[in-house]
Amino acid sequence: MKIKLLGFGIVREIFGNQSIEIDVDEGLTVSGLRGVLETKYPKMMSLKSYMIALDEEYADENQEISNLHEIAVIPPVSGG
């Protein structure tokens, strides 16, 4: 299935665009998506952590992804 991901902050730079579309297997979990992203975009592994949100809520690692979800990849943030 084809999914669209929105990148924020440094993730946008890693993707080379604000949003990307990738093909993934049905039944992919958030944890599995991390593996796909880190294989396709090795610079993702340089981030200390990053969150994945589905439909504007942080997702659990075991949550299954659908092509109907709005998927956002959010880098670590620091306040000041």
Short mmCIF file of C-alpha atoms in Angstrom, two decimals:
data_model
loop_
_atom_site.label_atom_id
_atom_site.label_comp_id
_atom_site.label_asym_id
_atom_site.label_seq_id
_atom_site.Cartn_x
_atom_site.Cartn_y
_atom_site.Cartn_z
CA MET A 1 0.00 0.00 0.00
CA LYS A 2 1.11 3.57 -0.53
CA ILE A 3 1.29 5.88 2.50
CA LYS A 4 2.01 9.60 2.74
CA LEU A 5 4.26 10.91 5.50
CA LEU A 6 4.61 14.50 6.65
CA GLY A 7 8.07 15.50 7.87
CA PHE A 8 8.71 18.26 10.39
CA GLY A 9 11.92 20.07 11.35
CA ILE A 10 15.09 18.14 10.53
CA VAL A 11 12.99 15.22 9.24
CA ARG A 12 11.80 17.44 6.39
CA GLU A 13 15.45 18.03 5.47
CA ILE A 14 16.22 14.31 5.66
CA PHE A 15 13.25 13.52 3.40
CA GLY A 16 14.21 16.34 1.03
CA ASN A 17 10.58 17.48 1.06
CA GLN A 18 7.77 18.34 3.45
CA SER A 19 5.94 15.15 2.51
CA ILE A 20 6.84 11.85 0.87
CA GLU A 21 4.95 8.82 -0.36
CA ILE A 22 6.33 5.32 0.12
CA ASP A 23 5.10 1.81 -0.61
CA VAL A 24 4.83 -0.48 2.41
CA ASP A 25 3.29 -3.86 3.19
CA GLU A 26 -0.24 -4.17 4.56
CA GLY A 27 -0.27 -4.64 8.33
CA LEU A 28 2.83 -2.51 8.90
CA THR A 29 3.17 -1.26 12.48
CA VAL A 30 4.68 1.98 13.70
CA SER A 31 7.76 0.04 14.79
CA GLY A 32 8.01 -1.49 11.32
CA LEU A 33 7.68 1.96 9.75
CA ARG A 34 10.70 3.09 11.77
CA GLY A 35 12.69 0.25 10.21
CA VAL A 36 11.53 1.19 6.71
CA LEU A 37 12.43 4.86 7.26
CA GLU A 38 15.85 4.08 8.73
CA THR A 39 16.65 1.80 5.78
CA LYS A 40 15.44 4.27 3.16
CA TYR A 41 16.79 7.36 4.97
CA PRO A 42 19.83 6.29 7.07
CA LYS A 43 20.19 9.81 8.52
CA MET A 44 17.05 9.06 10.56
CA MET A 45 19.24 6.89 12.80
CA SER A 46 21.29 9.96 13.74
CA LEU A 47 18.28 11.43 15.55
CA LYS A 48 18.25 10.63 19.27
CA SER A 49 14.56 9.91 18.97
CA TYR A 50 11.62 10.80 16.83
CA MET A 51 7.92 10.33 17.22
CA ILE A 52 5.36 9.08 14.77
CA ALA A 53 1.86 10.47 14.99
CA LEU A 54 -1.24 9.01 13.40
CA ASP A 55 -4.14 11.39 12.92
CA GLU A 56 -2.52 14.04 15.15
CA GLU A 57 -1.91 11.69 18.11
CA TYR A 58 1.38 10.06 19.08
CA ALA A 59 1.20 6.42 18.06
CA ASP A 60 2.03 3.29 20.02
CA GLU A 61 4.86 1.21 18.50
CA ASN A 62 2.52 -1.75 17.93
CA GLN A 63 -0.22 0.28 16.27
CA GLU A 64 -1.01 -0.81 12.72
CA ILE A 65 -0.76 1.79 9.98
CA SER A 66 -3.39 2.31 7.32
CA ASN A 67 -3.18 4.36 4.15
CA LEU A 68 -6.14 6.29 5.55
CA HIS A 69 -4.07 7.68 8.44
CA GLU A 70 -2.45 11.09 8.39
CA ILE A 71 1.12 10.14 9.35
CA ALA A 72 3.58 12.66 10.75
CA VAL A 73 7.23 12.09 11.63
CA ILE A 74 8.27 14.48 14.39
CA PRO A 75 11.89 15.01 15.45
CA PRO A 76 12.98 15.70 19.02
CA VAL A 77 12.09 19.20 20.13
CA SER A 78 13.71 21.38 22.72
CA GLY A 79 12.25 24.43 24.35
CA GLY A 80 13.85 27.57 25.45
#
